[in-house]
Coordinates of N, CA and C in Angstrom, one line a residue:
P63 N 7.6 -24.9 14.9 CA 6.5 -24.9 15.3 C 6.3 -25.2 16.9
Y64 N 7.0 -26.2 17.2 CA 6.8 -26.5 18.6 C 7.4 -25.5 19.6
T65 N 8.4 -24.9 19.3 CA 8.9 -23.8 20.1 C 7.9 -22.7 20.3
T66 N 7.3 -22.3 19.1 CA 6.2 -21.2 19.1 C 5.0 -21.7 20.0
L67 N 4.8 -22.9 19.9 CA 3.5 -23.4 20.7 C 3.9 -23.2 22.2
F68 N 5.1 -23.6 22.6 CA 5.4 -23.6 24.1 C 5.7 -22.5 24.7
R69 N 6.2 -21.3 23.5 CA 6.2 -20.0 24.1 C 4.9 -19.2 24.2
S70 N 3.9 -19.9 23.8 CA 2.6 -19.1 23.8 C 2.3 -18.8 25.3
S71 N 1.8 -17.7 25.5 CA 1.3 -17.1 27.0 C 0.0 -17.8 27.2
L72 N -0.4 -17.7 28.4 CA -1.7 -18.2 29.1 C -2.8 -17.9 28.3
S73 N -3.5 -18.8 27.8 CA -4.9 -18.6 27.1 C -6.2 -18.8 28.0
E74 N -7.2 -18.0 27.7 CA -8.2 -18.2 28.7 C -9.5 -17.8 28.1
V75 N -10.5 -18.8 28.5 CA -12.0 -18.5 27.8 C -13.0 -18.5 29.1
C76 N -13.7 -17.5 29.0 CA -14.5 -17.3 30.5 C -16.0 -17.1 29.9
L77 N -16.9 -17.6 30.8 CA -18.1 -17.4 30.7 C -18.6 -16.6 32.0
S78 N -19.2 -15.4 31.8 CA -19.5 -14.6 33.2 C -21.2 -14.1 32.9
V79 N -21.6 -13.6 34.2 CA -22.8 -12.8 34.2 C -22.6 -11.7 34.8
T80 N -23.2 -10.6 34.3 CA -23.1 -9.2 34.7 C -24.1 -8.5 35.6
S81 N -23.6 -8.0 36.7 CA -24.6 -7.3 37.6 C -24.3 -5.8 37.6
T82 N -25.3 -5.1 38.3 CA -24.9 -3.6 38.4 C -23.7 -3.1 38.8
R83 N -22.9 -3.9 39.7 CA -22.0 -3.7 40.5 C -20.5 -4.0 40.0
R84 N -20.8 -5.3 39.4 CA -19.4 -6.0 38.7 C -19.8 -7.1 38.0
T85 N -18.8 -7.5 37.2 CA -18.9 -8.8 36.5 C -18.4 -10.0 37.2
L86 N -19.1 -11.0 37.4 CA -18.7 -12.1 38.1 C -18.6 -13.4 37.4
Q87 N -17.1 -13.8 37.3 CA -16.8 -15.0 36.5 C -17.5 -16.2 37.2
V88 N -18.0 -17.1 36.5 CA -18.7 -18.3 37.1 C -18.1 -19.4 36.6
F89 N -17.5 -19.3 35.2 CA -16.9 -20.4 34.7 C -15.7 -20.0 33.9
G90 N -14.6 -20.4 34.1 CA -13.3 -20.2 33.5 C -12.5 -21.3 33.0
Y91 N -11.9 -21.2 32.0 CA -11.1 -22.4 31.3 C -9.8 -21.7 30.8
Q92 N -8.6 -22.0 31.4 CA -7.4 -21.8 31.2 C -6.6 -22.9 30.7
V93 N -5.6 -22.6 29.6 CA -4.7 -23.5 29.2 C -3.3 -22.7 29.2
A94 N -2.4 -23.3 30.0 CA -1.0 -22.8 30.1 C 0.0 -23.7 29.5
L95 N 0.7 -23.2 28.6 CA 1.8 -23.8 27.9 C 3.0 -23.3 28.4
Q96 N 3.8 -24.1 29.0 CA 5.1 -23.9 29.8 C 6.5 -24.3 28.8
G97 N 7.4 -23.4 28.8 CA 8.9 -23.7 28.2 C 9.7 -22.5 28.4
A98 N 10.6 -22.7 27.5 CA 11.6 -21.5 27.6 C 11.0 -20.2 27.1
G99 N 11.2 -19.2 28.0 CA 10.5 -17.9 27.8 C 9.0 -17.9 28.3
N100 N 8.6 -18.9 28.9 CA 7.4 -18.7 29.5 C 7.4 -19.8 30.8
E101 N 8.4 -19.6 31.6 CA 8.7 -20.5 32.8 C 7.5 -20.2 33.9
N102 N 7.2 -21.1 34.6 CA 6.4 -21.0 35.9 C 4.8 -20.9 35.4
A103 N 4.6 -21.2 34.3 CA 3.2 -21.1 33.7 C 2.3 -22.0 34.4
V104 N 2.8 -23.3 34.6 CA 1.8 -24.4 35.2 C 1.7 -23.9 36.5
I105 N 2.8 -23.8 37.6 CA 2.5 -23.4 38.9 C 1.5 -22.1 39.1
N106 N 2.0 -21.2 38.2 CA 1.1 -19.8 38.1 C -0.5 -20.1 38.1
A107 N -0.7 -21.0 36.9 CA -2.2 -21.3 36.6 C -2.9 -22.1 37.9
I108 N -2.2 -23.0 38.4 CA -2.5 -23.5 39.4 C -2.9 -22.9 40.7
S109 N -2.0 -22.0 41.1 CA -2.1 -21.1 42.3 C -3.2 -20.0 42.0
N110 N -3.3 -19.5 40.8 CA -4.3 -18.4 40.5 C -5.6 -19.1 40.8
A111 N -5.7 -20.3 40.2 CA -7.1 -20.8 40.3 C -7.4 -21.3 41.8
A112 N -6.4 -21.6 42.6 CA -6.7 -21.9 43.9 C -7.0 -20.7 44.8
A113 N -6.6 -19.5 44.2 CA -7.0 -18.3 45.1 C -8.5 -17.9 44.7
S114 N -9.3 -18.6 43.9 CA -10.5 -18.1 43.2 C -11.6 -18.0 44.1
A115 N -11.4 -19.0 45.3 CA -12.5 -19.2 46.3 C -11.8 -19.8 47.4
P116 N -12.7 -19.8 48.7 CA -12.1 -20.3 49.9 C -12.3 -21.7 49.8
Y117 N -11.4 -22.6 49.0 CA -11.6 -24.0 49.1 C -11.0 -24.7 50.5
D118 N -11.7 -25.7 50.9 CA -11.2 -26.4 52.1 C -11.2 -27.8 51.8
R119 N -11.1 -28.3 50.5 CA -10.7 -29.6 50.1 C -10.0 -29.9 49.0
L120 N -9.0 -30.7 49.3 CA -8.0 -30.8 48.1 C -7.8 -32.4 47.8
R121 N -7.8 -32.7 46.4 CA -7.5 -34.2 46.0 C -6.2 -33.7 45.0
G122 N -5.3 -34.5 45.2 CA -3.9 -34.4 44.4 C -3.8 -35.9 43.8
A123 N -3.5 -36.1 42.7 CA -3.2 -37.5 42.2 C -2.0 -37.3 41.2
Y124 N -0.7 -37.6 41.4 CA 0.4 -37.4 40.6 C 1.3 -38.7 40.7
A125 N 1.8 -38.9 39.2 CA 2.6 -40.0 39.3 C 4.0 -40.0 40.0
Y126 N 4.7 -39.0 39.8 CA 5.8 -38.8 40.6 C 5.9 -37.5 41.4
A127 N 6.7 -37.3 42.4 CA 6.8 -36.2 43.2 C 8.1 -36.2 43.8
T128 N 8.7 -35.1 43.8 CA 10.0 -34.9 44.3 C 9.9 -34.0 45.5
A129 N 10.8 -33.9 46.3 CA 10.8 -33.2 47.4 C 10.7 -31.5 47.0
A130 N 11.4 -31.1 46.2 CA 11.5 -29.7 45.6 C 10.1 -29.5 45.0
G131 N 9.5 -30.4 44.4 CA 8.3 -30.1 43.7 C 7.1 -30.2 44.6
A132 N 7.2 -31.1 45.8 CA 6.2 -30.9 46.6 C 6.3 -29.7 47.6
L133 N 7.7 -29.1 47.8 CA 7.7 -28.0 48.6 C 7.2 -26.9 47.8
L134 N 7.4 -26.8 46.5 CA 6.8 -25.7 45.6 C 5.3 -25.7 45.6
L135 N 4.8 -26.8 45.4 CA 3.4 -26.6 44.9 C 2.7 -26.3 46.3
T136 N 3.1 -27.1 47.4 CA 2.4 -26.8 48.6 C 2.6 -25.3 49.2
S137 N 3.8 -24.9 49.0 CA 4.0 -23.3 49.3 C 3.2 -22.6 48.6
R138 N 3.1 -22.5 47.3 CA 2.2 -21.8 46.5 C 0.8 -22.0 47.0
L139 N 0.3 -23.1 47.1 CA -1.0 -23.3 47.4 C -1.2 -22.8 49.1
S140 N -0.5 -22.9 49.8 CA -0.6 -22.3 51.2 C -0.8 -20.9 51.0
S141 N -0.2 -20.1 50.2 CA -0.2 -18.8 49.9 C -1.6 -18.3 49.4
A142 N -2.2 -19.3 48.2 CA -3.1 -18.9 47.6 C -4.5 -19.2 48.3
M143 N -4.4 -20.2 49.0 CA -5.6 -20.7 49.7 C -5.9 -20.4 51.0
V144 N -7.1 -19.5 51.4 CA -7.1 -18.7 52.6 C -7.6 -20.0 53.7
E145 N -8.2 -21.0 53.2 CA -8.4 -22.1 54.1 C -7.3 -23.3 54.2
W146 N -6.0 -23.0 53.6 CA -5.1 -24.0 53.5 C -5.0 -24.8 54.7
T147 N -4.8 -24.1 55.8 CA -4.4 -24.9 57.1 C -5.4 -25.9 57.7
R148 N -6.7 -25.5 57.5 CA -7.6 -26.6 57.8 C -8.1 -27.3 56.6
A149 N -7.7 -27.2 55.6 CA -8.3 -27.8 54.4 C -7.9 -29.5 54.4
D150 N -9.0 -30.2 54.2 CA -8.6 -31.7 54.1 C -7.9 -32.0 52.9
K151 N -6.6 -32.6 53.1 CA -5.7 -32.9 51.9 C -5.5 -34.2 51.6
R152 N -5.8 -34.8 50.6 CA -5.5 -36.1 50.1 C -4.6 -36.2 48.9
W153 N -3.6 -37.0 48.9 CA -2.8 -37.0 47.9 C -2.4 -38.5 47.6
L154 N -2.6 -39.0 46.4 CA -2.2 -40.0 45.8 C -0.9 -40.0 44.9
I155 N 0.1 -40.7 45.1 CA 1.5 -40.6 44.8 C 2.0 -42.1 44.4
S156 N 2.4 -42.3 43.3 CA 2.8 -43.6 42.9 C 4.4 -43.9 43.3
L157 N 4.7 -45.2 43.6 CA 6.1 -45.5 43.8 C 6.7 -46.1 42.5
D158 N 5.9 -46.1 41.4 CA 6.4 -46.9 40.2 C 7.8 -46.4 39.5
W159 N 8.8 -47.4 39.6 CA 10.0 -47.1 39.2 C 11.0 -46.5 40.0
G160 N 10.5 -46.1 41.0 CA 11.2 -45.6 42.2 C 11.4 -44.1 41.8
H161 N 10.6 -43.3 40.9 CA 10.8 -42.0 40.6 C 10.5 -41.1 41.7
S162 N 9.4 -41.1 42.6 CA 9.2 -40.4 43.5 C 10.1 -40.4 44.8
E163 N 10.4 -39.3 45.4 CA 11.4 -39.3 46.4 C 10.8 -39.5 47.8
P164 N 11.4 -40.4 48.7 CA 10.7 -40.6 50.0 C 10.6 -39.2 50.6
E165 N 11.4 -38.3 50.4 CA 11.1 -37.1 51.3 C 10.1 -36.4 50.8
A166 N 9.4 -36.5 49.6 CA 8.4 -36.0 49.2 C 7.0 -36.3 49.8
L167 N 7.1 -37.7 50.0 CA 6.0 -38.4 50.6 C 6.0 -37.8 52.2
E168 N 7.3 -37.7 52.8 CA 7.3 -37.1 54.2 C 6.8 -35.9 54.3
L169 N 6.9 -35.0 53.3 CA 6.6 -33.7 53.4 C 5.2 -33.6 53.2
L170 N 4.5 -34.3 52.3 CA 3.1 -34.2 52.2 C 2.3 -34.8 53.3
A171 N 2.8 -35.8 53.9 CA 2.1 -36.4 55.1 C 2.3 -35.5 56.4
S172 N 3.3 -34.7 56.4 CA 3.6 -33.9 57.5 C 2.6 -32.7 57.5
L173 N 1.9 -32.2 56.4 CA 1.1 -31.1 56.3 C -0.2 -31.2 57.3
P174 N -0.7 -30.1 57.9 CA -2.0 -30.4 58.7 C -3.0 -30.9 57.8
Y175 N -3.7 -31.8 58.4 CA -4.9 -32.5 58.0 C -4.7 -33.0 56.4
S176 N -3.4 -33.9 56.5 CA -3.0 -34.2 55.1 C -2.7 -35.9 55.1
E177 N -3.1 -36.6 54.1 CA -2.8 -38.0 54.2 C -2.4 -38.2 52.7
V178 N -1.3 -39.3 52.9 CA -0.9 -39.7 51.5 C -1.0 -41.1 51.4
R179 N -1.4 -41.6 50.1 CA -1.6 -42.9 49.9 C -1.0 -43.4 48.6
I180 N -0.7 -44.7 48.5 CA 0.2 -45.2 47.5 C -0.7 -46.2 46.9
P181 N -1.1 -45.9 45.5 CA -1.8 -47.1 44.6 C -0.9 -48.2 44.4
N182 N -1.5 -49.3 44.5 CA -0.8 -50.5 43.9 C 0.6 -50.9 45.0
A183 N 0.6 -50.3 46.0 CA 1.8 -50.3 46.8 C 2.3 -51.7 47.1
T184 N 1.6 -52.6 47.4 CA 1.9 -54.0 47.9 C 2.7 -54.7 46.6
Q185 N 1.9 -54.6 45.5 CA 2.7 -55.2 44.2 C 3.7 -54.4 43.8
V186 N 3.8 -53.1 43.6 CA 5.1 -52.4 43.5 C 6.2 -52.9 44.2
L187 N 6.0 -52.7 45.4 CA 7.0 -53.0 46.2 C 7.5 -54.6 46.3
A188 N 6.7 -55.4 46.0 CA 7.1 -56.8 45.9 C 7.8 -57.1 44.5
S189 N 7.8 -56.1 43.6 CA 8.1 -56.3 42.2 C 9.3 -55.4 41.9
N190 N 10.2 -55.1 43.0 CA 11.3 -54.0 42.7 C 11.0 -52.9 41.9
L191 N 9.8 -52.4 42.3 CA 9.3 -50.9 41.9 C 8.6 -51.0 40.5
V192 N 8.7 -52.1 39.9 CA 8.0 -52.2 38.5 C 6.5 -52.5 38.6
P193 N 5.8 -51.6 38.2 CA 4.2 -51.6 38.2 C 3.7 -52.7 37.5
R194 N 2.7 -53.5 37.7 CA 1.9 -54.3 36.8 C 0.8 -53.3 36.1
L195 N 0.6 -52.2 36.5 CA -0.2 -51.1 35.7 C 0.3 -49.8 36.2
C196 N 0.7 -48.9 35.4 CA 1.3 -47.5 35.9 C 0.2 -46.8 36.3
F197 N 0.5 -46.1 37.4 CA -0.3 -44.9 37.9 C 0.3 -43.6 37.5
H198 N -0.5 -42.9 36.5 CA 0.3 -41.8 35.8 C -0.5 -40.4 35.7
P199 N -1.5 -40.3 36.6 CA -2.2 -39.0 36.3 C -1.2 -37.8 37.0
K200 N -1.8 -36.5 36.6 CA -1.2 -35.3 36.9 C -2.6 -34.4 37.4
T201 N -3.1 -34.6 38.4 CA -4.4 -33.9 38.6 C -4.6 -33.3 40.0
L202 N -5.2 -32.2 40.0 CA -5.7 -31.6 41.3 C -6.8 -31.1 41.3
L203 N -7.7 -31.4 42.2 CA -9.2 -31.2 42.4 C -9.3 -30.3 43.8
L204 N -10.0 -29.1 43.5 CA -10.3 -28.2 44.9 C -11.8 -28.1 45.0
D205 N -12.4 -28.0 46.1 CA -13.7 -27.7 46.3 C -14.1 -27.4 47.8
Q206 N -15.3 -27.3 48.1 CA -15.5 -27.0 49.5 C -16.5 -28.3 50.0
A207 N -15.9 -28.9 51.3 CA -16.6 -30.1 51.8 C -18.3 -29.9 51.9
A208 N -18.6 -28.8 52.2 CA -20.1 -28.5 52.5 C -20.8 -28.3 51.2
R209 N -20.0 -28.2 50.0 CA -20.7 -28.0 48.8 C -20.1 -28.8 47.6
R210 N -19.5 -30.2 48.1 CA -18.9 -30.6 47.1 C -19.7 -31.1 45.7
D211 N -20.8 -31.2 45.8 CA -21.7 -31.2 44.7 C -22.0 -30.1 43.8
R212 N -21.6 -28.9 44.1 CA -22.0 -27.6 43.5 C -20.6 -26.8 43.7
P213 N -20.6 -25.8 42.7 CA -19.4 -24.8 42.8 C -19.5 -24.1 44.3
P214 N -18.3 -23.7 44.4 CA -17.1 -23.6 43.4 C -16.2 -24.6 43.6
A215 N -15.4 -24.7 42.3 CA -14.5 -26.0 42.3 C -13.5 -25.7 41.1
V216 N -12.2 -26.6 41.4 CA -11.3 -26.2 40.4 C -10.9 -27.6 40.1
L217 N -10.7 -27.8 38.6 CA -10.1 -29.0 38.3 C -8.8 -28.4 37.3
A218 N -7.6 -29.0 37.8 CA -6.5 -28.7 36.9 C -5.8 -30.1 36.7
L219 N -5.5 -30.3 35.5 CA -4.8 -31.5 35.0 C -4.0 -31.3 33.6
G220 N -3.0 -31.9 33.7 CA -2.0 -31.7 32.3 C -0.8 -32.8 32.5
S221 N 0.3 -32.4 32.1 CA 1.4 -33.2 31.6 C 2.5 -33.2 32.9
A222 N 2.3 -32.2 33.9 CA 3.4 -31.8 34.9 C 3.3 -32.8 36.0
N223 N 4.3 -33.5 36.4 CA 4.3 -33.9 37.6 C 4.5 -33.1 38.7
M224 N 4.6 -33.7 40.2 CA 4.9 -32.8 41.1 C 6.5 -32.8 41.3
T225 N 7.2 -32.0 40.3 CA 8.6 -31.8 40.3 C 8.8 -30.6 40.0
A226 N 9.9 -30.0 40.4 CA 10.3 -28.4 40.2 C 10.3 -28.4 38.4
S227 N 10.9 -29.2 37.8 CA 10.8 -29.0 36.3 C 9.8 -29.1 35.9
G228 N 8.7 -29.8 36.3 CA 7.4 -30.0 35.6 C 6.6 -28.7 36.1
L229 N 6.6 -28.3 37.1 CA 5.8 -27.1 37.6 C 6.4 -25.8 37.2
R230 N 7.7 -25.7 36.9 CA 8.3 -24.5 36.6 C 8.9 -24.3 35.4
F231 N 9.7 -25.1 34.8 CA 11.0 -25.0 33.9 C 10.6 -25.8 32.4
G232 N 10.1 -27.1 32.6 CA 10.0 -28.0 31.7 C 8.9 -27.6 30.5
Y233 N 9.0 -28.3 29.5 CA 8.0 -28.0 28.6 C 6.9 -28.8 28.9
E234 N 5.8 -28.4 29.4 CA 4.8 -28.9 30.0 C 3.3 -28.1 29.7
H235 N 2.2 -28.6 30.1 CA 1.1 -28.0 29.8 C 0.0 -28.2 31.0
V236 N -0.9 -27.3 31.3 CA -1.7 -27.7 32.2 C -3.3 -27.0 31.7
A237 N -4.2 -27.7 31.8 CA -5.6 -27.1 31.6 C -6.3 -27.1 33.0
V238 N -6.8 -25.8 33.2 CA -7.4 -25.4 34.6 C -8.8 -25.0 34.2
A239 N -10.0 -25.8 34.7 CA -11.3 -25.2 34.8 C -11.8 -24.8 36.2
T240 N -12.4 -23.7 36.2 CA -12.7 -23.2 37.5 C -14.4 -22.8 37.3
W241 N -15.1 -23.3 38.3 CA -16.5 -23.1 38.5 C -16.6 -22.1 39.7
G242 N -17.3 -20.9 39.6 CA -17.5 -20.1 40.5 C -18.9 -20.0 41.2
R243 N -19.3 -19.6 42.2 CA -20.7 -19.5 42.6 C -21.5 -18.6 41.8
G244 N -22.7 -18.8 41.7 CA -23.5 -18.0 40.6 C -24.1 -18.7 39.7
A245 N -24.9 -18.1 38.8 CA -25.8 -18.7 37.8 C -24.8 -19.1 36.6
T246 N -24.8 -20.4 36.4 CA -23.9 -21.2 35.4 C -24.7 -21.6 34.3
S247 N -24.1 -21.6 33.2 CA -24.8 -22.2 31.8 C -24.8 -23.6 32.0
S248 N -25.9 -24.1 31.4 CA -26.1 -25.5 31.3 C -24.9 -26.5 30.8
S249 N -24.2 -25.9 29.8 CA -23.1 -26.5 29.5 C -21.9 -26.6 30.6
A250 N -21.8 -25.6 31.4 CA -20.8 -25.6 32.5 C -21.5 -26.3 33.6
R251 N -22.7 -26.6 33.9 CA -23.2 -27.5 34.8 C -23.0 -29.0 34.4
L252 N -23.1 -29.2 33.2 CA -22.8 -30.7 32.6 C -21.3 -30.9 32.9
E253 N -20.6 -30.1 32.4 CA -19.0 -30.1 32.6 C -18.6 -30.5 34.0
L254 N -19.4 -29.6 35.0 CA -19.0 -29.9 36.5 C -19.4 -31.3 36.8
A255 N -20.7 -31.7 36.5 CA -21.3 -32.9 37.0 C -20.3 -34.2 36.4
A256 N -19.8 -34.3 35.0 CA -18.8 -34.8 34.6 C -17.7 -35.0 35.3
M257 N -17.1 -33.7 35.8 CA -15.8 -33.7 36.5 C -16.1 -34.5 37.7
Q258 N -17.3 -34.2 38.3 CA -17.5 -34.8 39.7 C -17.6 -36.4 39.6
A259 N -18.1 -36.8 38.4 CA -18.3 -38.3 38.2 C -16.9 -38.9 38.0
E260 N -16.2 -38.2 37.3 CA -14.7 -38.9 37.2 C -14.0 -38.9 38.3
A261 N -14.1 -37.7 39.4 CA -13.7 -37.7 40.7 C -13.9 -38.8 41.5
L262 N -15.0 -39.4 41.3 CA -15.4 -40.5 42.1 C -14.5 -41.6 41.8
R263 N -13.9 -41.9 40.6 CA -12.9 -42.8 40.5 C -11.8 -42.7 41.2
L264 N -11.3 -41.4 41.4 CA -10.2 -41.3 42.2 C -10.6 -41.7 43.7
E265 N -11.9 -41.5 44.1 CA -12.0 -41.8 45.7 C -12.0 -43.5 45.7
T266 N -12.3 -44.2 44.5 CA -12.3 -45.5 44.5 C -10.8 -46.0 44.6
V267 N -9.9 -45.3 43.9 CA -8.6 -45.7 44.0 C -8.0 -45.4 45.3
W268 N -8.5 -44.4 45.8 CA -8.1 -43.9 47.2 C -8.4 -45.0 48.3
R269 N -9.6 -45.4 48.2 CA -9.9 -46.6 49.3 C -9.1 -47.7 49.1
R270 N -8.5 -48.0 47.7 CA -7.9 -49.1 47.8 C -6.4 -49.1 47.9
S271 N -6.0 -47.9 48.0 CA -4.5 -47.5 48.2 C -4.0 -47.7 49.7
R272 N -2.7 -47.8 49.9 CA -2.2 -48.0 51.2 C -1.8 -46.6 51.8
K273 N -1.9 -46.4 53.0 CA -1.5 -45.0 53.6 C -0.1 -45.2 53.9
V274 N 0.5 -44.1 53.7 CA 1.9 -43.9 54.0 C 2.3 -43.7 55.3
D275 N 3.2 -44.4 56.0 CA 3.4 -44.4 57.2 C 5.0 -44.7 57.4
R276 N 5.5 -44.6 58.6 CA 7.1 -44.6 58.6 C 7.5 -46.2 58.0
K277 N 6.9 -47.3 58.3 CA 7.2 -48.5 57.8 C 7.2 -48.5 56.3
L278 N 6.4 -47.9 55.7 CA 6.4 -48.0 54.2 C 7.4 -47.0 53.7
I279 N 7.7 -45.9 54.3 CA 8.7 -45.1 53.9 C 10.1 -45.6 53.9
A280 N 10.4 -46.4 55.2 CA 11.6 -47.0 55.3 C 11.7 -48.2 54.4
D281 N 10.6 -48.9 53.9 CA 10.8 -49.9 53.2 C 11.0 -49.5 51.7
Y282 N 10.4 -48.5 51.4 CA 10.5 -47.8 50.1 C 11.9 -47.3 50.0
K283 N 12.4 -46.6 50.8 CA 13.9 -46.1 50.9 C 14.8 -47.0 50.6
G284 N 14.9 -48.1 51.3 CA 15.7 -49.1 51.0 C 15.7 -49.8 49.9
L285 N 14.5 -50.2 49.5 CA 14.3 -50.9 48.1 C 14.9 -50.1 46.9
R286 N 14.3 -48.6 47.1 CA 14.6 -47.9 46.0 C 16.2 -47.5 45.9
D287 N 16.8 -47.6 47.0 CA 18.3 -47.4 46.9 C 19.1 -48.7 46.2
R288 N 18.4 -49.8 46.5 CA 19.1 -50.9 46.1 C 18.7 -51.0 44.6
V289 N 17.5 -50.9 44.2 CA 17.3 -50.9 42.7 C 17.7 -49.8 41.9
R290 N 18.0 -48.5 42.6 CA 18.7 -47.6 41.7 C 20.3 -47.8 41.4
A291 N 20.8 -48.5 42.4 CA 22.2 -48.7 42.4 C 22.6 -49.9 41.3
R292 N 21.5 -50.6 40.8 CA 21.6 -51.7 39.7 C 21.9 -51.2 38.4
P293 N 22.7 -51.6 37.6 CA 22.6 -51.4 36.1 C 21.3 -51.7 35.5
R294 N 20.8 -50.8 34.8 CA 19.2 -50.9 34.3 C 19.5 -51.6 32.7
R295 N 18.8 -52.6 32.6 CA 18.9 -53.2 31.2 C 17.9 -52.5 30.3
A296 N 18.0 -52.6 29.0 CA 17.3 -51.8 28.1 C 15.9 -52.0 28.1
Q297 N 15.4 -53.2 28.4 CA 14.0 -53.7 28.6 C 13.3 -53.2 30.0
E298 N 14.2 -52.9 30.8 CA 13.8 -52.3 32.1 C 13.3 -50.9 32.2
S299 N 13.7 -50.4 31.0 CA 13.5 -48.9 31.0 C 12.2 -48.5 31.4
P300 N 11.9 -47.6 32.5 CA 10.5 -47.0 32.6 C 9.9 -46.1 31.9
E301 N 8.4 -46.3 31.9 CA 7.7 -45.5 31.3 C 7.5 -44.2 32.1
D302 N 7.9 -43.1 31.6 CA 7.5 -41.8 32.4 C 6.8 -40.7 31.7

């Protein structure tokens, strides 16, 4: 049954309004189930949603990021988003257990108008990368700076980290909600308001998180190399 589940193709539920010229989708909901026989389902669902409007604000929160995953995600987003170059980009990436690659942090920080912050950085670095409380989301928010309390907007969340396996090959899922401009149903407006309220929680985490700079990356690289070189005891097995 699980094989059948993860081979399922993209499913979609849409609410739309009809005009004399065309049908305008104002709310869409997609669930992508990725696995053997349905590779790239997660990254395709995200990039398709990113192309749905000229978004110029991005908020990404991921437990773990690799250089290959960061390159894949940002390459696809840069192709999909017409305002990519000038878009304000904020990334929350954890250092928990040393899973994130320093090169991924460097890549994300090097993008135009991009900033990377690390939740609980001081505690994690002081505890040999063992978090007191894990940071474990896989969430992407897109909207427009001038219309941040109104559509258009995208919310993508699921099981995939910012890794090539998570975004392309692994058995993962993502749910993507897209709010377009136009008349929306009352339920769609309520869902958007709920999403925006939860997004404020990420803003709180953002304000409390440490900005990535050369010193942080250098400290993390050195500590990560030392920690990963040590034999790991069973009780130290990380949650992932």
